[in-house]
PDB file of C-alpha atoms in Angstrom:
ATOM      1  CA  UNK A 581       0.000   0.000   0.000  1.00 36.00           C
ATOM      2  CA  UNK A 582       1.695   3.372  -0.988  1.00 42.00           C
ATOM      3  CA  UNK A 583       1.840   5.893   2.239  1.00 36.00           C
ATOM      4  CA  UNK A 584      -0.875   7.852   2.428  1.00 39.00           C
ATOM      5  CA  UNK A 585      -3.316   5.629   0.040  1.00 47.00           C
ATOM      6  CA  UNK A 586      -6.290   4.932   2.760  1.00 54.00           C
ATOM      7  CA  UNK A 587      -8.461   7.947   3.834  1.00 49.00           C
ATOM      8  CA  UNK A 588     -11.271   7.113   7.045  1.00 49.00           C
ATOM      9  CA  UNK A 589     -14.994   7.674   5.781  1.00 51.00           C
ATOM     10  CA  UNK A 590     -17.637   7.353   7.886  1.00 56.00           C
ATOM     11  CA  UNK A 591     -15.941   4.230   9.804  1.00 65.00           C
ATOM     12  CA  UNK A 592     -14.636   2.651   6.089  1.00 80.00           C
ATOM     13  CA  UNK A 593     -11.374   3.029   4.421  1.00 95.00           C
ATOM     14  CA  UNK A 594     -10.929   3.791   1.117  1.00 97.00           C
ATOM     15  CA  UNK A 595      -7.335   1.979  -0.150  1.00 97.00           C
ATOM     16  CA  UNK A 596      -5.929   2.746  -3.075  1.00 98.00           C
ATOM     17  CA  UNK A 597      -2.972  -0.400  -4.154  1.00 98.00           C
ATOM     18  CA  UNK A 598      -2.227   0.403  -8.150  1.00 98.00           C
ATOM     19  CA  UNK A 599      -0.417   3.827  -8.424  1.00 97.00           C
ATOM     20  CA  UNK A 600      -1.633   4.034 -11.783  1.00 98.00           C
ATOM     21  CA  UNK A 601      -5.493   5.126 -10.345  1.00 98.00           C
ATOM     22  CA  UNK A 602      -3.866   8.390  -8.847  1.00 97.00           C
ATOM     23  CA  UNK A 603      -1.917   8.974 -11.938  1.00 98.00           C
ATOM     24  CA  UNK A 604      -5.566   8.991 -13.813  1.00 98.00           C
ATOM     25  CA  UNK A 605      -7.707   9.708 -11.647  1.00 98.00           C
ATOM     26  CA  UNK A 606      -6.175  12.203  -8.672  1.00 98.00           C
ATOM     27  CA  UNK A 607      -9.379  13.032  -7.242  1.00 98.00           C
ATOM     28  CA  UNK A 608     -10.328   9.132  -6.734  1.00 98.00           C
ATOM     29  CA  UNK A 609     -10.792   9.624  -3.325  1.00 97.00           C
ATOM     30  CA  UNK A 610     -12.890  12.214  -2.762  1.00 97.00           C
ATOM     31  CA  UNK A 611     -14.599  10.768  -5.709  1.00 97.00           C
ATOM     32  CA  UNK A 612     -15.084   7.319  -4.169  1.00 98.00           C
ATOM     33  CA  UNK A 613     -16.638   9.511  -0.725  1.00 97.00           C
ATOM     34  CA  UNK A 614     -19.012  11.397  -3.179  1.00 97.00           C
ATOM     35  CA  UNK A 615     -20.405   8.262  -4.926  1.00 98.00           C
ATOM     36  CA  UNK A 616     -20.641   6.250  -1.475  1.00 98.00           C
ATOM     37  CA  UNK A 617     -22.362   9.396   0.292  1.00 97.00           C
ATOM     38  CA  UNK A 618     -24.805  10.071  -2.797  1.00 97.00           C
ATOM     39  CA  UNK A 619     -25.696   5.516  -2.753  1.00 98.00           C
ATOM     40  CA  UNK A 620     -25.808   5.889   1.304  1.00 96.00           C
ATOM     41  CA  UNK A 621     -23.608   3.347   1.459  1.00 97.00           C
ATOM     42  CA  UNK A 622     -20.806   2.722   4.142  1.00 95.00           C
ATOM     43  CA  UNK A 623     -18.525   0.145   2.459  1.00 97.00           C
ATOM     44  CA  UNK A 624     -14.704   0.204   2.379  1.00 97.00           C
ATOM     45  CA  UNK A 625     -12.997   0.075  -1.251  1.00 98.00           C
ATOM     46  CA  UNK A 626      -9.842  -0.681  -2.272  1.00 98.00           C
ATOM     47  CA  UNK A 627      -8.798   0.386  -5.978  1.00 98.00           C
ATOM     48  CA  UNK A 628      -6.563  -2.149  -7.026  1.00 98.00           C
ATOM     49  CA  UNK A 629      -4.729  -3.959 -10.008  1.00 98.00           C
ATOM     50  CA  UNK A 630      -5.778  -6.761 -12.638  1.00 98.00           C
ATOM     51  CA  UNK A 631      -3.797  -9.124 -10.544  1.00 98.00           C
ATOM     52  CA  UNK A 632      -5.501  -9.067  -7.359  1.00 98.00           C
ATOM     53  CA  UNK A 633      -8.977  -8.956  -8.682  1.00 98.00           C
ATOM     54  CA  UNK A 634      -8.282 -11.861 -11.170  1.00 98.00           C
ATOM     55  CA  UNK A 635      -7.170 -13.537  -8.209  1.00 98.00           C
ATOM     56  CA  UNK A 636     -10.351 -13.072  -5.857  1.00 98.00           C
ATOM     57  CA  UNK A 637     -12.369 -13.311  -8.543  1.00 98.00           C
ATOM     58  CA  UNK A 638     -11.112 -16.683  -9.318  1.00 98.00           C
ATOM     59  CA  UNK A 639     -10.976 -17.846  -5.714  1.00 98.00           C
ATOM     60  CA  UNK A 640     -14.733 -16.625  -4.556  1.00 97.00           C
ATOM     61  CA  UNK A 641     -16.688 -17.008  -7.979  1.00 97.00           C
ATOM     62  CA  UNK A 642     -14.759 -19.642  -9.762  1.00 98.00           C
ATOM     63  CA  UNK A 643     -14.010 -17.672 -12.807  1.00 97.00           C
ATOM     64  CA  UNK A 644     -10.048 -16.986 -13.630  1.00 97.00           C
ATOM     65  CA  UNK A 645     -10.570 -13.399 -14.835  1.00 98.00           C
ATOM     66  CA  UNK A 646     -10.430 -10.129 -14.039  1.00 98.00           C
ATOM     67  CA  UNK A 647     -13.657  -7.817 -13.522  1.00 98.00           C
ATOM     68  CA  UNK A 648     -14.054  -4.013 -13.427  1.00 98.00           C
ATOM     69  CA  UNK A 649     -15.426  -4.473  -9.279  1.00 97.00           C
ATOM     70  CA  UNK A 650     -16.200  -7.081  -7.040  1.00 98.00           C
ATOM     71  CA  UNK A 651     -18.540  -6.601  -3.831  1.00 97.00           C
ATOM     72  CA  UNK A 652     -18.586  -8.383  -0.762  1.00 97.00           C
ATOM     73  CA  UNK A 653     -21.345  -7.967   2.099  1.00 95.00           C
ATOM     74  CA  UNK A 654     -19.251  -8.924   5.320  1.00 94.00           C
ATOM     75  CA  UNK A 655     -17.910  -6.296   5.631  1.00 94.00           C
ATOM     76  CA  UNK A 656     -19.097  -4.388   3.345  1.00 96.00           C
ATOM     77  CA  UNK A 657     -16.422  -3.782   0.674  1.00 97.00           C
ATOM     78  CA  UNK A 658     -16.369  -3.001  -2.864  1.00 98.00           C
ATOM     79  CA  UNK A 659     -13.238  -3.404  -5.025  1.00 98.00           C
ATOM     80  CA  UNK A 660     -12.274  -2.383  -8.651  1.00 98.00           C
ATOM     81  CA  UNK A 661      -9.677  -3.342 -10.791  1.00 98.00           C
ATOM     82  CA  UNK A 662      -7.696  -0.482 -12.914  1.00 98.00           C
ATOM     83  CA  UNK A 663      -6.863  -2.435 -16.156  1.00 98.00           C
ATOM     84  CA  UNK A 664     -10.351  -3.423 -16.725  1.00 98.00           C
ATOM     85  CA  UNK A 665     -11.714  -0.236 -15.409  1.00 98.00           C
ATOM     86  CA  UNK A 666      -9.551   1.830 -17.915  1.00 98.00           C
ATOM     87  CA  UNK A 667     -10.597  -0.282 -20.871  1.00 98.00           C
ATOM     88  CA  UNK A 668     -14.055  -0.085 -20.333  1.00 98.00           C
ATOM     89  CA  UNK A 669     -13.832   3.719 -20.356  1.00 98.00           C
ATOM     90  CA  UNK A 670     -11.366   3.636 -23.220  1.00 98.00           C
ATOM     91  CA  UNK A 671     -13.796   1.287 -25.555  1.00 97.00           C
ATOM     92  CA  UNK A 672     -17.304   3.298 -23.490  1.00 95.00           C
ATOM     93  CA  UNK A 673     -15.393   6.732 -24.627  1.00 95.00           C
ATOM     94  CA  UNK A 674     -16.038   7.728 -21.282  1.00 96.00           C
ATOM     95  CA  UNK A 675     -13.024   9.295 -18.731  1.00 97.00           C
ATOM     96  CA  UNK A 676     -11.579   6.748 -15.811  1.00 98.00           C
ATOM     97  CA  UNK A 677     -12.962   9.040 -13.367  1.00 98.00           C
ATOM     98  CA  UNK A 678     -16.347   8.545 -14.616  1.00 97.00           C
ATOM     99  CA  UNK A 679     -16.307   5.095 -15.037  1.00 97.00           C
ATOM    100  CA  UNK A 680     -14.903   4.798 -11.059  1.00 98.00           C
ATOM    101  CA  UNK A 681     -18.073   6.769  -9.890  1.00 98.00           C
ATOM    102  CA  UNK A 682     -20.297   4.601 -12.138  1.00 98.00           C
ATOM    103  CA  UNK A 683     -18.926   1.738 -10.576  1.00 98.00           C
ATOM    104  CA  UNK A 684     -18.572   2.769  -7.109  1.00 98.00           C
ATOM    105  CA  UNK A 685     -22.564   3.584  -7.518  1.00 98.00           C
ATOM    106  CA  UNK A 686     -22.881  -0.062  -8.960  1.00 97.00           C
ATOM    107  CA  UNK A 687     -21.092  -1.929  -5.825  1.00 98.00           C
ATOM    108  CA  UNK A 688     -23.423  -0.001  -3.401  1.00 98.00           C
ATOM    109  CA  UNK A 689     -26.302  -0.971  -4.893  1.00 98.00           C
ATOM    110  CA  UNK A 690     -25.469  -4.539  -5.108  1.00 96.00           C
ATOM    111  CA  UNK A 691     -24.745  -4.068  -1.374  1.00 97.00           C
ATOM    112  CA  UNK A 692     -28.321  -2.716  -1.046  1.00 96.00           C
ATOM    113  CA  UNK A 693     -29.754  -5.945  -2.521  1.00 95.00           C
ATOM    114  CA  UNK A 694     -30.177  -4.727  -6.200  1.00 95.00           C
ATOM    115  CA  UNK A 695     -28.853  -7.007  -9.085  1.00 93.00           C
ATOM    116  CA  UNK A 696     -29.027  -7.429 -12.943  1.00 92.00           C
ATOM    117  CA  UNK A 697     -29.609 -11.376 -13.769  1.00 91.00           C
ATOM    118  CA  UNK A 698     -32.416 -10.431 -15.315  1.00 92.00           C
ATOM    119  CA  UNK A 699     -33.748  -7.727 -17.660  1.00 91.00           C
ATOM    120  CA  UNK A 700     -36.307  -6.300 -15.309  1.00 93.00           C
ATOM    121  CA  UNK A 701     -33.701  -6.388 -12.179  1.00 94.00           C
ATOM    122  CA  UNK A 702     -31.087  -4.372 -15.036  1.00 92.00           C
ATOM    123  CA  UNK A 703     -33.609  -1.976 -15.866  1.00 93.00           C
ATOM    124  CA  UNK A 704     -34.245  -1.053 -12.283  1.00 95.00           C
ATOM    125  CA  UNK A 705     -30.696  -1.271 -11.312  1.00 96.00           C
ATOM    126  CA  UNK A 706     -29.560   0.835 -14.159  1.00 95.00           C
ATOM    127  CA  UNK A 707     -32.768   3.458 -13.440  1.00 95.00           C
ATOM    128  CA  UNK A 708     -31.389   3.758 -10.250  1.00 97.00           C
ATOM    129  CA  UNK A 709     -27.742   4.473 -10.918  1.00 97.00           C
ATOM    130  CA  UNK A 710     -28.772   7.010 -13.444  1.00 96.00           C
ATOM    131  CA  UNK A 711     -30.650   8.767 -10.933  1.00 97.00           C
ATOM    132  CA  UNK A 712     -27.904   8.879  -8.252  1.00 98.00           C
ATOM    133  CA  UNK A 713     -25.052   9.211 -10.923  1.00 98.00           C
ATOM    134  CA  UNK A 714     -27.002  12.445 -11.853  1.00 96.00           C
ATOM    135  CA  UNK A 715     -26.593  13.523  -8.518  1.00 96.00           C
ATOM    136  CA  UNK A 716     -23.569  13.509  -8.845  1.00 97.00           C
ATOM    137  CA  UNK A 717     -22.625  15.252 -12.970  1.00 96.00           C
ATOM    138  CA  UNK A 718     -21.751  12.197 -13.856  1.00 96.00           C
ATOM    139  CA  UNK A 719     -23.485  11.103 -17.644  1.00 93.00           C
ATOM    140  CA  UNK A 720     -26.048   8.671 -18.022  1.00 93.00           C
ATOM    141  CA  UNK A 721     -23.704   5.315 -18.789  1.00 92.00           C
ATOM    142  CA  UNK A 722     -26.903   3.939 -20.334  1.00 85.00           C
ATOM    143  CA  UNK A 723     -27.741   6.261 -22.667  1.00 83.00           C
ATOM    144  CA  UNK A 724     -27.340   5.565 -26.391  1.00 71.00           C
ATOM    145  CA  UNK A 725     -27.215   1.876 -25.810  1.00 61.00           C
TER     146      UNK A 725
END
């Protein structure tokens, strides 16, 4: 962990692993508060590498990949992977920084119970992050798809 990586919020820590997410994104703090405060969620999150997602990905949900975040409910922690994260934006057209909010907003409402197995469950959970993600001036990730 580089010195100075973890700020306290609300009782949670946000950690911050891969150097390259403060070389993108130097606000990703403050941004990871903002999108927490505006989902009301208290979860801790780590921004991390390819590596260590691929890794707990592999290890919890049996598939030997890396994803963009990962959520866990005890205790409540949400953690995103830069690689994927950047080349979702990159490919999306859409900056890092937005992407982390949108996904940020997408762990806490898994940890409030929504999902998206199903197109009526995506709907709603995509409704939903629009609403909070315009909260916070951060575009619509669904629209124009």
């Amino acid at each position: 962990m580089e010195p100075g990586s973890s700020s306290p919020f609300g009782g949670v820590e946000i950690v911050i692993t891969e150097r390259l997410w403060r070389r993108f994104v130097p606000d990703a703090v403050r941004r990871v508060e903002r999108a927490l405060a505006a989902a009301e969620c208290a979860a801790s999150v780590a921004l991390t590498d390819d590596r260590t997602i691929k890794r707990l990905n592999h290890r919890d949900r049996g598939k030997n990949k890396p994803t963009n975040v990962l959520t866990y409910e005890r205790p409540p922690e949400i953690l995103l992977a830069f690689g994927v994260v950047a080349r979702e934006a990159r490919k999306e057209h859409r900056s890092i920084a937005s992407h982390l909010t949108h996904l940020i907003v997408h762990g806490a409402l898994h940890l409030h119970g929504f999902d998206h197995h199903h197109p009526g469950q995506a709907r709603e959970m995509e409704g939903e992050e629009a609403r909070i993600l315009a909260r916070l001036g951060v575009p619509n990730p669904w629209k124009n798809r």
